[in-house]
PDB file of C-alpha atoms in Angstrom:
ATOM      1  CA  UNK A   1      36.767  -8.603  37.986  1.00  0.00           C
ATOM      2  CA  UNK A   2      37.945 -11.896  39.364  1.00  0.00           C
ATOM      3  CA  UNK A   3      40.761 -10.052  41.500  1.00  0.00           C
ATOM      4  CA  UNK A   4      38.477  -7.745  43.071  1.00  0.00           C
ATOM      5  CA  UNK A   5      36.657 -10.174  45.636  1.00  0.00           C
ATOM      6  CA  UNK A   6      40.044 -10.835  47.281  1.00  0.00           C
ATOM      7  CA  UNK A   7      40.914  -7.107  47.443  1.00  0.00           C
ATOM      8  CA  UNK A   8      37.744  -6.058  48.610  1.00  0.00           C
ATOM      9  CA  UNK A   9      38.233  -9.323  51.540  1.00  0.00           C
ATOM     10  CA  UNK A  10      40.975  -7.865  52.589  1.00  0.00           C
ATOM     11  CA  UNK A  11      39.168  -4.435  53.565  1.00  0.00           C
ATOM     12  CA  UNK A  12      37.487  -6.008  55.910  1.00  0.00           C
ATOM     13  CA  UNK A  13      34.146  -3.366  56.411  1.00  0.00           C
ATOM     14  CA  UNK A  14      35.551  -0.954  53.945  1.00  0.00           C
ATOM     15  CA  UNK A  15      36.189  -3.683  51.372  1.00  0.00           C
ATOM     16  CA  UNK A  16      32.709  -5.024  52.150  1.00  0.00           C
ATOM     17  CA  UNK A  17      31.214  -2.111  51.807  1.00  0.00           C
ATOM     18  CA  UNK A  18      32.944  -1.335  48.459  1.00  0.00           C
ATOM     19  CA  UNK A  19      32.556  -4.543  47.278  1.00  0.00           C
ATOM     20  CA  UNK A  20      28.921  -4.492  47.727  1.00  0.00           C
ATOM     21  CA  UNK A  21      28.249  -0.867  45.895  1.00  0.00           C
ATOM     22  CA  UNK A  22      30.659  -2.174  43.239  1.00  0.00           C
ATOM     23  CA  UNK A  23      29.182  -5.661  42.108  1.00  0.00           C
ATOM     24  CA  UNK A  24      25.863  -3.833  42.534  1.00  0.00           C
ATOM     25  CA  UNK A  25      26.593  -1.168  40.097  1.00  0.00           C
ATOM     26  CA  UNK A  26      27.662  -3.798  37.592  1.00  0.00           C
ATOM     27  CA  UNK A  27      24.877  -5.729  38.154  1.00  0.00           C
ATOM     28  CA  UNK A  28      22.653  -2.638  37.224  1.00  0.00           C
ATOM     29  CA  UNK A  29      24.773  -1.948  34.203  1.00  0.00           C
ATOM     30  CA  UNK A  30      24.302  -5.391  32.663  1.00  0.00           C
ATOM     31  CA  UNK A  31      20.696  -5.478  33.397  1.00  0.00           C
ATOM     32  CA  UNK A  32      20.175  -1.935  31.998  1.00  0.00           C
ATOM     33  CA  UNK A  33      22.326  -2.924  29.038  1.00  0.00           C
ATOM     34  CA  UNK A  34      20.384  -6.375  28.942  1.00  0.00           C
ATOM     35  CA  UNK A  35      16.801  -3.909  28.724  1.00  0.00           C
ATOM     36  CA  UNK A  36      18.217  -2.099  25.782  1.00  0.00           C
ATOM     37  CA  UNK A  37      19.222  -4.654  23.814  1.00  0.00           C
ATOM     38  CA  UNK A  38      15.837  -6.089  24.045  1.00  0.00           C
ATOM     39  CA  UNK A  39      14.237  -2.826  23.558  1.00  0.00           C
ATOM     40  CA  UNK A  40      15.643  -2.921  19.958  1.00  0.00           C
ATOM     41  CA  UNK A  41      13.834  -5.694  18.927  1.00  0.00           C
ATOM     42  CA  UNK A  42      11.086  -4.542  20.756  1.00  0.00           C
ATOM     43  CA  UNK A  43      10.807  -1.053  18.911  1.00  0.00           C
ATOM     44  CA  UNK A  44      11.685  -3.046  15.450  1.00  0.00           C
ATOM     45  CA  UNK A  45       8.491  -5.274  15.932  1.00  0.00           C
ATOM     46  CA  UNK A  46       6.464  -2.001  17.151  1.00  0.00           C
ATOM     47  CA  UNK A  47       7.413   0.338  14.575  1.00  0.00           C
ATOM     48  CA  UNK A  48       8.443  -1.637  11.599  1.00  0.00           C
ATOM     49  CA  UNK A  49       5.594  -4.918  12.025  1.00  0.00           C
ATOM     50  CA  UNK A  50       3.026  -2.813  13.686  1.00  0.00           C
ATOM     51  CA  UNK A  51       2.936  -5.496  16.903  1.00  0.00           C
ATOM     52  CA  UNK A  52       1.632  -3.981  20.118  1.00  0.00           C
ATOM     53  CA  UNK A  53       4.463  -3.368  22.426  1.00  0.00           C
ATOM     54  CA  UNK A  54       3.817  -5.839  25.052  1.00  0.00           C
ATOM     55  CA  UNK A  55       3.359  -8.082  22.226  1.00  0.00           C
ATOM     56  CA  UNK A  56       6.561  -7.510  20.667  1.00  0.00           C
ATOM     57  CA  UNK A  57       8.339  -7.065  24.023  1.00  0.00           C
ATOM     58  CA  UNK A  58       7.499 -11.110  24.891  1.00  0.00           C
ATOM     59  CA  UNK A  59       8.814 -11.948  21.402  1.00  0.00           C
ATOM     60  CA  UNK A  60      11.858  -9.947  22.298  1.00  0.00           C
ATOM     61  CA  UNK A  61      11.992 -11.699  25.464  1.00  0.00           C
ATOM     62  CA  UNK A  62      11.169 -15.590  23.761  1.00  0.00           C
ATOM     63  CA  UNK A  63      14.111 -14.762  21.528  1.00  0.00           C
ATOM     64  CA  UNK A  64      16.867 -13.857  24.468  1.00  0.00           C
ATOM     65  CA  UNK A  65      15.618 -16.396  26.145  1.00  0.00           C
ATOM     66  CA  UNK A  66      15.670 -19.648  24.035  1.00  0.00           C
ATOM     67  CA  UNK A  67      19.225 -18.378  22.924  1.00  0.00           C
ATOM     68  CA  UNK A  68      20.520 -17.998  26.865  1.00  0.00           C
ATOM     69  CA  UNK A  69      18.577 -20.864  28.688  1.00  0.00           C
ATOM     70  CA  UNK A  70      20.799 -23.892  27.085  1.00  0.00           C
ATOM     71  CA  UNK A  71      23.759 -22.289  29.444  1.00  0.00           C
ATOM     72  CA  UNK A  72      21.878 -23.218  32.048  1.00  0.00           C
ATOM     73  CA  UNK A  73      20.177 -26.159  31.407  1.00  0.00           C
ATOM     74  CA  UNK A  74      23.977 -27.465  30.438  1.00  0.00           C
ATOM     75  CA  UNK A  75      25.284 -26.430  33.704  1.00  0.00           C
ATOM     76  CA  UNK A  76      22.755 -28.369  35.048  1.00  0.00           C
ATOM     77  CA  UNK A  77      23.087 -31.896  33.802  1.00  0.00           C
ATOM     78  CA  UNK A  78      27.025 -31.529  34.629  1.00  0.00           C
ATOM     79  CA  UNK A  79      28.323 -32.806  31.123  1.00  0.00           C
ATOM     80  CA  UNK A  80      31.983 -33.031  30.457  1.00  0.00           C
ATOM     81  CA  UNK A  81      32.301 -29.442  28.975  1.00  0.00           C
ATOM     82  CA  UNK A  82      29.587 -26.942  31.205  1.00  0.00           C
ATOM     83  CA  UNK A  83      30.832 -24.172  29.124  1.00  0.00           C
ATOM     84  CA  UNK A  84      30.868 -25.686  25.383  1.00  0.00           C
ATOM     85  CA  UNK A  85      27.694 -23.810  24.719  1.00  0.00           C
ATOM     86  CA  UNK A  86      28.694 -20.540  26.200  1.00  0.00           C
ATOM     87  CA  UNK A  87      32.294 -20.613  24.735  1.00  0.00           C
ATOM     88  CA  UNK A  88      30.912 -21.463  21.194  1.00  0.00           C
ATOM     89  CA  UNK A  89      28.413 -18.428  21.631  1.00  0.00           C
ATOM     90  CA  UNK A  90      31.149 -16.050  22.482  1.00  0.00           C
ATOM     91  CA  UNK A  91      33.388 -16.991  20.187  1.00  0.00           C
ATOM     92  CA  UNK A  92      31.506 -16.532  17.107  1.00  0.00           C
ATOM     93  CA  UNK A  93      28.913 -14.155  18.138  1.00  0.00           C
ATOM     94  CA  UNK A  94      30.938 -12.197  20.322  1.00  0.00           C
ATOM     95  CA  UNK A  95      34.621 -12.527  18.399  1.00  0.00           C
ATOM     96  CA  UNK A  96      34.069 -13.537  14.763  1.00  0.00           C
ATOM     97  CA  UNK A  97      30.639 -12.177  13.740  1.00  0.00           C
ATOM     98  CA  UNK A  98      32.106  -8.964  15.091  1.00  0.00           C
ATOM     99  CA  UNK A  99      34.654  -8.890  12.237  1.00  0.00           C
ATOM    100  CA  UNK A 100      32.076 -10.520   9.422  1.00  0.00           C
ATOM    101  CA  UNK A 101      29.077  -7.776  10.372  1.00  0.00           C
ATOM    102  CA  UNK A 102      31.506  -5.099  10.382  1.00  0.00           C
ATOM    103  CA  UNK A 103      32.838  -5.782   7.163  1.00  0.00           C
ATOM    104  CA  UNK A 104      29.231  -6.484   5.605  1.00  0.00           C
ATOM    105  CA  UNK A 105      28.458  -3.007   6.930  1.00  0.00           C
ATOM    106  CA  UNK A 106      31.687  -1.354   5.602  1.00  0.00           C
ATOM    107  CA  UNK A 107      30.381  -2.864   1.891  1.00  0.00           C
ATOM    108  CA  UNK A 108      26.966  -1.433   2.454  1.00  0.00           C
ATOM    109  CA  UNK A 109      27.676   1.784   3.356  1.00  0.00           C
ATOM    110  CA  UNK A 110      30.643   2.410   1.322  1.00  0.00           C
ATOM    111  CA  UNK A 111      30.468   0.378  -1.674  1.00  0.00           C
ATOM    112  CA  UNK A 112      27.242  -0.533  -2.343  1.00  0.00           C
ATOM    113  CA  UNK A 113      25.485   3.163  -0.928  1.00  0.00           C
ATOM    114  CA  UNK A 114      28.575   4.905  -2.392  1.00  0.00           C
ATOM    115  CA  UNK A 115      31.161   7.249  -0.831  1.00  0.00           C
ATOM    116  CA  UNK A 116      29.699  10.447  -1.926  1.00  0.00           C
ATOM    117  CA  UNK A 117      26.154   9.125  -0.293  1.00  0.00           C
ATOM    118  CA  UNK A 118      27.415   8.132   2.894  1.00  0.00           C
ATOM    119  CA  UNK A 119      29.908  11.267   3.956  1.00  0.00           C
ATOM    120  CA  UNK A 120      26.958  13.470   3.157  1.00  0.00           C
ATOM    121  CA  UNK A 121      25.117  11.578   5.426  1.00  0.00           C
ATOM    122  CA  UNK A 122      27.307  11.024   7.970  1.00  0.00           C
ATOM    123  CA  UNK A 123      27.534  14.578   8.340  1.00  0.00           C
ATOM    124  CA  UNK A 124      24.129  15.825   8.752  1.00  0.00           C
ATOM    125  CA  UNK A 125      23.429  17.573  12.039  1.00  0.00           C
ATOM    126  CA  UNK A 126      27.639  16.731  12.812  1.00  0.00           C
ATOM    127  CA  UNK A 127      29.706  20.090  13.934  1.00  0.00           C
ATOM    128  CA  UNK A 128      33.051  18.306  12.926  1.00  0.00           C
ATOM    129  CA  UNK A 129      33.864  18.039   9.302  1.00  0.00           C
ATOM    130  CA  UNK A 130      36.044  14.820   8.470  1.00  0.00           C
ATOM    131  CA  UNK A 131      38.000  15.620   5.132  1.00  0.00           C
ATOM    132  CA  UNK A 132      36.560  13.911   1.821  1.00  0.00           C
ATOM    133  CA  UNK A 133      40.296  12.087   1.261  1.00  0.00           C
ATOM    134  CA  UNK A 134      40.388  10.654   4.843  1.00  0.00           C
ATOM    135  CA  UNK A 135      36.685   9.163   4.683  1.00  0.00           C
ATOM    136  CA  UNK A 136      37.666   7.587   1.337  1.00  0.00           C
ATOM    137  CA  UNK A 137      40.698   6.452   1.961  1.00  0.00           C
ATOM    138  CA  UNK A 138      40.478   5.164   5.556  1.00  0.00           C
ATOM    139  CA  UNK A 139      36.897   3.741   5.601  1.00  0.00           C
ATOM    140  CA  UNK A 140      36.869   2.923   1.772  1.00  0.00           C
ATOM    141  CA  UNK A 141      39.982   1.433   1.367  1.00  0.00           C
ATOM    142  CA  UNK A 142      42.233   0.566   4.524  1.00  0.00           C
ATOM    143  CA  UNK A 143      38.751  -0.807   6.659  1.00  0.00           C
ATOM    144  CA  UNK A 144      37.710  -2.809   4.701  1.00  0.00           C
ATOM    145  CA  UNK A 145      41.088  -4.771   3.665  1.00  0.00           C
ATOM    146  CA  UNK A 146      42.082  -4.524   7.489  1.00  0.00           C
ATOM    147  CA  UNK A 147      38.524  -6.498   8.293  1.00  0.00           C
ATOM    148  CA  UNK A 148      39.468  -8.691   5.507  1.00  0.00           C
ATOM    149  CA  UNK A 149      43.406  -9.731   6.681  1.00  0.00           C
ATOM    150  CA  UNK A 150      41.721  -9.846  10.356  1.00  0.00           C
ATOM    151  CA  UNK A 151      39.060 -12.186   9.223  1.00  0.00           C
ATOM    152  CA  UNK A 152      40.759 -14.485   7.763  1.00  0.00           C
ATOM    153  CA  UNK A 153      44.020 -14.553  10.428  1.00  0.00           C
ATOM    154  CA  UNK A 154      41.522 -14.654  12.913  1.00  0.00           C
ATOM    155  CA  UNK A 155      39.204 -17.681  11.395  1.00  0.00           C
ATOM    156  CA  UNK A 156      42.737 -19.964  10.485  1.00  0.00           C
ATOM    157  CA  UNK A 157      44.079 -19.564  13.830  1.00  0.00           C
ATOM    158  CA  UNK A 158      40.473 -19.369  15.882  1.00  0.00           C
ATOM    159  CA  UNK A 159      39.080 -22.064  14.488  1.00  0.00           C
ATOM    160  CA  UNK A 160      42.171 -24.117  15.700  1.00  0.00           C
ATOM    161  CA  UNK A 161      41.177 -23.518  19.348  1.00  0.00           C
ATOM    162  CA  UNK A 162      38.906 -25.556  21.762  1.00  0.00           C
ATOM    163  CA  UNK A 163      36.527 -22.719  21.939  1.00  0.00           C
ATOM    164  CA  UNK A 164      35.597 -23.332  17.960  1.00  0.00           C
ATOM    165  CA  UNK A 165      35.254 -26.760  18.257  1.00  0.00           C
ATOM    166  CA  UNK A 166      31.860 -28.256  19.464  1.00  0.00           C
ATOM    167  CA  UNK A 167      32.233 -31.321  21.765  1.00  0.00           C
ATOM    168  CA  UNK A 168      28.701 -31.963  22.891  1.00  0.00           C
ATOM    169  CA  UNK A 169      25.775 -31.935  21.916  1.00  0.00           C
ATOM    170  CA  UNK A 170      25.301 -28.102  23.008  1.00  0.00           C
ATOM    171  CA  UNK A 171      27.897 -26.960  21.189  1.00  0.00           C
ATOM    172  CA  UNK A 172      26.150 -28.357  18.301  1.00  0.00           C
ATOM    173  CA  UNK A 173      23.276 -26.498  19.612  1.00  0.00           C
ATOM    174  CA  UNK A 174      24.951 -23.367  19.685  1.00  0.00           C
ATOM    175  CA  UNK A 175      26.407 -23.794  16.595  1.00  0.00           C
ATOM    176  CA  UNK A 176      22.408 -24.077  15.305  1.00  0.00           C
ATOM    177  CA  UNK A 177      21.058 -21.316  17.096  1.00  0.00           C
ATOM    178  CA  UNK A 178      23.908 -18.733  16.083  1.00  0.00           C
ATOM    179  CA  UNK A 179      23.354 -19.581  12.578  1.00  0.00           C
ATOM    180  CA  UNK A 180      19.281 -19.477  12.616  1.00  0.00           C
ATOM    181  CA  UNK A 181      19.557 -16.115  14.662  1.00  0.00           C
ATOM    182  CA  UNK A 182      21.619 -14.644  11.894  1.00  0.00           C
ATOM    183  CA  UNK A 183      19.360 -15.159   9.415  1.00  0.00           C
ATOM    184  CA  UNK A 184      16.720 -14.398  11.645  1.00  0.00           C
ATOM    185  CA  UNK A 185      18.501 -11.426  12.117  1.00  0.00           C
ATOM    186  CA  UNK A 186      19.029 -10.730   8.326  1.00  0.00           C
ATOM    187  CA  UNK A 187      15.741 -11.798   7.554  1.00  0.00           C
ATOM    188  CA  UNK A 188      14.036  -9.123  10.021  1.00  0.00           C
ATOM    189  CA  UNK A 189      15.859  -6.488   9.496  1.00  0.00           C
ATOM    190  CA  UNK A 190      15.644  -6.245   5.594  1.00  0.00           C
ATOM    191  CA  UNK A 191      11.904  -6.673   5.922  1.00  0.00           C
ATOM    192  CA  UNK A 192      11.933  -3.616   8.138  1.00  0.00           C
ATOM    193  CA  UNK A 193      13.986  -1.925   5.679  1.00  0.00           C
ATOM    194  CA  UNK A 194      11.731  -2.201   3.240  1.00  0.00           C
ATOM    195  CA  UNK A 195       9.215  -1.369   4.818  1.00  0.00           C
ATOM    196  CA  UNK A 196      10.195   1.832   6.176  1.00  0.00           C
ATOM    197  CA  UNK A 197      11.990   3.195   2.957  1.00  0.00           C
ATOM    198  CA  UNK A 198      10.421   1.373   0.322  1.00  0.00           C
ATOM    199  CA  UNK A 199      10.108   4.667  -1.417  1.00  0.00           C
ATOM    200  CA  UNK A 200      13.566   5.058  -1.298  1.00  0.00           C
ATOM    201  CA  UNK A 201      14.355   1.432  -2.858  1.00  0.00           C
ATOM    202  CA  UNK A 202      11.743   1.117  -5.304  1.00  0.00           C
ATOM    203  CA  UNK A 203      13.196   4.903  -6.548  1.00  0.00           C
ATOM    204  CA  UNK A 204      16.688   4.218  -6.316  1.00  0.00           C
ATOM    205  CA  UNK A 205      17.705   7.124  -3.746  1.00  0.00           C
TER     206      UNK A 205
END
């Protein structure tokens, strides 16, 4: 993205004009993707906690919201590392948690639901038929020990970098608020769980 103002300057009114309809569609795909994410939590609180939807949708909001502002309030006092809060962020919500919730879910699904459990679900309503060997093998087996070798290479040598290290006070902050929005997160979602199939649970199914 950072190369295209320069090749769109040197279009002169074509480049302009592209460069306008470009960086306008990708401002309309982040704030459409920014929408859905918060209608997630929104239809969690509505369906699962029985909040009114404008309710749940300023929750929603509250929650984006105290995790995003410290960016800018850091930005704004100009301290010695403007992006320690946003580089922390990203690299363990957007880099590491990736690998941890994936593997959590692999363990879920596949271990703890069982194999048998999961391929018949996964192939309700589906028109393409993975074979029985393949889903146990693959996502059974090879996933989960590739999420494991990945996880651990990638927390030894990550947590070497600059990006892992807090060095202000909103690092620390960052560091806070990713850990307290995972449980958050945890917390939430297993109380909708239970909610919505406690039938299921309480029977064992």
């Amino acid at each position: 993205v950072s190369a295209l103002p320069p090749l769109f300057g040197r279009l002169v009114i074509i480049g302009a004009l592209g460069g306008f309809l470009w960086f306008s569609l990708l401002w309309f795909a982040g704030v459409t993707s920014a929408i859905a994410l918060v209608n997630v939590i929104t239809a969690i609180f509505e369906e699962d906690f029985n909040i009114v939807r404008r309710k749940g949708a300023w929750i929603a909001f509250a929650i984006v919201f105290l995790t995003g502002v410290f960016v800018n309030i850091e930005g704004a006092m100009k301290t010695k590392e403007l992006t320690d809060y946003l580089d922390l962020a990203d690299f363990y919500a957007g880099s590491l948690l990736l690998l941890v919730v994936a593997l959590i879910e692999v363990i879920a699904v596949l271990w703890l639901w069982g194999i048998s459990e999961s391929y018949k679900e996964m192939h309700k309503g589906a028109f393409i038929t993975v074979p029985k060997w393949y889903w146990t093998i693959v996502a059974g087996v090879i996933a989960p020990i590739y999420l494991i070798v990945m996880l651990v290479w990638f927390t030894v040598t990550g947590a070497l970098t600059a990006a892992a290290r807090p060095d202000n006070i909103f690092g620390w902050i960052a560091v806070v608020m990713l850990i307290a929005m995972f449980i958050l997160g945890l917390a939430i979602n297993k109380i909708a769980l239970y909610r919505r199939y406690s039938r299921e649970i309480a029977g064992g199914e």
